[in-house]
Amino acid sequence: MELHHEFTVPVPVDDAWRALLDVERIAPCMPGATVDDYDGKTVTGSVKVKVGPITVTYRGTAVFEEQDESAHRMVLIANGKETRGQGTARATVTGTLAERDGGTAVSVRTDLTVTGRPAQFGRGVMAEVGDKLVGQFAECLARRIEEPTERTEPPEPVEGLQLAQPVQAVQPVQPVEPIDLLRTAGPPVAKRVAVAVATAVLALVFVRIRRHRHA
């Protein structure tokens, strides 16, 4: 399925370009995602998706196939596989940035292929979920970009006094919340999904009853 999203961030296009390529900085803005490693081109990590009571984790990589700074265009190819199951996810994401009213307009086109349990929702639900997730990402990205970069300067040495080695503060790792498809889609979509599931269950029961009678 093909998805198209647009959002704006309140910074010049060059600043937005650098921010989007700073994967470690924007990683917390990616719903359900955990970044394990990034070497400047390839991102390794996982994405958690919740489908009702079931949580599905995809592990895989995302590779920057194109980074055209002059055109402010990037192409990212991501592949993932369920850690417990046969489901897969593949996406080709093309992002373009353009100056607009002192800020930056970001256009994202995604060619997405999903197999397994999340695929049962179809394009309509996935598109609505995608709209809300991109909205959350854009809001978080705007806040991150506007935050000043903190730099800690070492204390000045005092003559005759030997300073102890600075202790690196260990930041606690916050658990990543999975993307809840039903909650993110909202009540109207969740209701449609519930009706579809109920219909499928009734159809299955009906088929079994008919088979039992024929037997």
Coordinates of C-alpha atoms in Angstrom, one line a residue:
M1 CA 0.0 0.0 0.0
E2 CA 1.1 3.6 -0.7
L3 CA 0.8 6.3 2.0
H4 CA 1.5 10.0 1.7
H5 CA 1.9 12.3 4.7
E6 CA 3.0 16.0 5.0
F7 CA 3.9 18.1 8.1
T8 CA 5.8 21.2 8.8
V9 CA 8.5 22.1 11.4
P10 CA 9.3 25.7 12.4
V11 CA 13.0 25.8 11.4
P12 CA 14.9 26.5 8.1
V13 CA 15.2 23.7 5.7
D14 CA 18.9 23.1 6.3
D15 CA 18.3 22.8 10.1
A16 CA 15.4 20.4 9.5
W17 CA 17.6 18.3 7.1
R18 CA 20.4 17.9 9.7
A19 CA 17.9 17.1 12.4
L20 CA 16.2 14.3 10.4
L21 CA 19.6 12.7 9.7
D22 CA 20.5 12.8 13.5
V23 CA 18.9 9.5 14.2
E24 CA 19.9 9.2 17.8
R25 CA 18.4 12.6 18.6
I26 CA 15.0 12.0 17.0
A27 CA 14.8 8.3 17.9
P28 CA 12.5 9.0 20.9
C29 CA 10.0 10.7 18.6
M30 CA 9.5 7.5 16.6
P31 CA 6.4 5.7 18.1
G32 CA 7.1 2.1 19.2
A33 CA 10.7 2.2 17.9
T34 CA 14.0 1.4 19.6
V35 CA 17.3 2.2 17.9
D36 CA 20.1 -0.2 18.8
D37 CA 22.8 1.0 16.4
Y38 CA 23.4 3.6 13.7
D39 CA 26.6 3.9 11.6
G40 CA 25.6 6.9 9.5
K41 CA 23.8 4.8 6.9
T42 CA 22.2 1.8 8.4
V43 CA 19.9 1.8 11.4
T44 CA 19.4 -1.4 13.4
G45 CA 16.5 -1.7 15.8
S46 CA 13.0 -2.8 16.5
V47 CA 9.4 -1.7 16.4
K48 CA 6.6 -2.9 18.7
V49 CA 3.0 -3.0 17.5
K50 CA 0.0 -3.9 19.7
V51 CA -3.0 -5.6 18.0
G52 CA -5.6 -6.0 20.7
P53 CA -4.1 -8.1 23.5
I54 CA -1.2 -9.2 21.3
T55 CA 2.1 -7.3 21.0
V56 CA 4.2 -8.0 17.9
T57 CA 7.8 -7.0 17.7
Y58 CA 9.6 -6.5 14.4
R59 CA 13.4 -6.5 14.3
G60 CA 15.3 -5.3 11.3
T61 CA 17.3 -2.6 9.6
A62 CA 16.7 0.6 7.8
V63 CA 19.2 1.8 5.2
F64 CA 19.6 5.3 3.8
E65 CA 19.8 4.5 0.0
E66 CA 19.9 8.1 -0.9
Q67 CA 20.8 11.4 0.9
D68 CA 20.7 14.3 -1.6
E69 CA 21.6 17.3 0.5
S70 CA 21.3 19.8 -2.4
A71 CA 17.8 18.6 -3.2
H72 CA 16.9 17.9 0.4
R73 CA 15.7 14.4 -0.6
M74 CA 16.3 11.1 1.2
V75 CA 15.2 7.5 0.5
L76 CA 15.1 5.0 3.3
I77 CA 14.5 1.2 2.8
A78 CA 13.4 -0.7 5.9
N79 CA 12.9 -4.4 6.4
G80 CA 11.7 -6.2 9.5
K81 CA 10.6 -9.6 10.7
E82 CA 8.5 -10.7 13.6
T83 CA 10.6 -12.0 16.5
R84 CA 7.9 -14.6 17.3
G85 CA 6.0 -15.4 14.1
Q86 CA 6.3 -15.3 10.3
G87 CA 5.0 -11.8 9.7
T88 CA 7.2 -9.3 7.8
A89 CA 7.2 -5.6 7.1
R90 CA 9.0 -3.7 4.3
A91 CA 8.8 0.0 3.6
T92 CA 10.4 2.3 1.1
V93 CA 10.2 5.8 2.5
T94 CA 10.9 8.8 0.3
G95 CA 11.2 12.2 2.2
T96 CA 11.6 15.6 0.6
L97 CA 12.0 18.9 2.4
A98 CA 11.1 22.4 1.1
E99 CA 11.3 25.9 2.5
R100 CA 7.9 27.3 3.4
D101 CA 7.2 30.6 5.2
G102 CA 10.4 30.5 7.2
G103 CA 9.8 26.9 8.2
T104 CA 10.2 23.6 6.4
A105 CA 7.5 21.4 4.7
V106 CA 8.3 17.7 4.9
S107 CA 6.6 15.4 2.4
V108 CA 6.8 11.6 3.1
R109 CA 5.8 8.9 0.7
T110 CA 5.8 5.3 2.0
D111 CA 5.4 2.1 -0.1
L112 CA 4.5 -0.3 2.7
T113 CA 4.1 -4.1 2.6
V114 CA 3.0 -5.9 5.8
T115 CA 2.2 -9.5 6.4
G116 CA 1.0 -11.2 9.5
R117 CA -1.5 -10.0 12.1
P118 CA -1.4 -6.2 11.5
A119 CA -2.1 -6.8 7.8
Q120 CA -5.7 -7.8 8.7
F121 CA -6.7 -4.2 9.2
G122 CA -6.3 -3.2 5.6
R123 CA -5.2 0.0 3.9
G124 CA -8.0 2.3 5.4
V125 CA -7.1 1.6 9.0
M126 CA -3.3 1.6 8.4
A127 CA -3.7 5.0 6.6
E128 CA -5.6 6.5 9.6
V129 CA -3.1 5.1 12.1
G130 CA -0.2 6.4 9.9
D131 CA -1.8 9.9 9.9
K132 CA -1.9 10.0 13.7
L133 CA 1.6 8.6 14.2
V134 CA 3.1 11.0 11.7
G135 CA 1.3 13.8 13.6
Q136 CA 2.8 12.7 16.9
F137 CA 6.2 12.4 15.3
A138 CA 6.0 15.9 13.8
E139 CA 5.0 17.5 17.1
C140 CA 7.9 15.7 18.9
L141 CA 10.4 16.6 16.2
A142 CA 9.4 20.3 16.3
R143 CA 10.1 20.3 20.1
R144 CA 13.4 18.4 19.7
I145 CA 14.7 20.8 17.0
E146 CA 13.9 23.9 19.0
E147 CA 15.6 22.6 22.2
P148 CA 19.1 24.0 22.7
T149 CA 21.8 21.4 22.6
E150 CA 23.2 20.9 26.1
R151 CA 27.0 21.0 26.4
T152 CA 28.7 20.4 29.7
E153 CA 32.1 22.0 30.1
P154 CA 34.7 20.4 32.4
P155 CA 35.6 22.4 35.6
E156 CA 38.7 24.6 35.5
P157 CA 41.6 22.8 37.2
V158 CA 42.8 24.3 40.5
E159 CA 46.5 24.5 41.1
G160 CA 47.7 21.9 43.7
L161 CA 44.3 20.1 43.6
Q162 CA 43.9 16.8 41.8
L163 CA 40.3 16.4 40.5
A164 CA 38.7 13.0 40.6
Q165 CA 37.7 11.5 37.3
P166 CA 34.2 12.7 36.4
V167 CA 31.5 10.1 36.9
Q168 CA 29.3 9.5 33.9
A169 CA 25.7 9.6 34.8
V170 CA 23.7 6.6 33.6
Q171 CA 20.3 7.6 32.3
P172 CA 17.6 5.0 33.1
V173 CA 16.3 3.3 30.0
Q174 CA 12.6 4.0 29.6
P175 CA 10.5 1.1 28.3
V176 CA 9.2 1.8 24.8
E177 CA 5.4 1.7 24.5
P178 CA 4.2 -0.3 21.5
I179 CA 2.1 1.3 18.8
D180 CA -1.5 0.4 19.8
L181 CA -3.3 0.0 16.5
L182 CA -6.8 0.0 17.9
R183 CA -6.3 2.9 20.3
T184 CA -4.3 5.0 17.8
A185 CA -7.0 4.5 15.1
G186 CA -9.7 5.8 17.4
P187 CA -13.2 4.5 18.4
P188 CA -14.8 4.7 14.9
V189 CA -12.1 2.5 13.4
A190 CA -11.9 0.2 16.4
K191 CA -15.6 -0.3 16.1
R192 CA -15.3 -1.2 12.4
V193 CA -12.5 -3.6 13.2
A194 CA -14.6 -5.2 16.1
V195 CA -17.6 -5.6 13.7
A196 CA -15.3 -7.2 11.1
V197 CA -13.8 -9.6 13.6
A198 CA -17.3 -10.5 15.0
T199 CA -18.6 -11.1 11.5
A200 CA -15.6 -13.4 10.7
V201 CA -16.2 -15.4 13.9
L202 CA -19.9 -15.8 13.2
A203 CA -19.1 -16.9 9.7
L204 CA -16.6 -19.5 11.0
V205 CA -19.1 -20.8 13.5
F206 CA -21.8 -21.0 10.8
V207 CA -19.4 -23.0 8.5
R208 CA -18.6 -25.4 11.3
I209 CA -22.3 -25.9 12.1
R210 CA -23.0 -26.7 8.5
R211 CA -20.1 -29.2 8.4
H212 CA -21.4 -30.8 11.6
R213 CA -24.9 -31.2 10.1
H214 CA -23.6 -32.7 6.9
A215 CA -21.5 -35.1 8.9

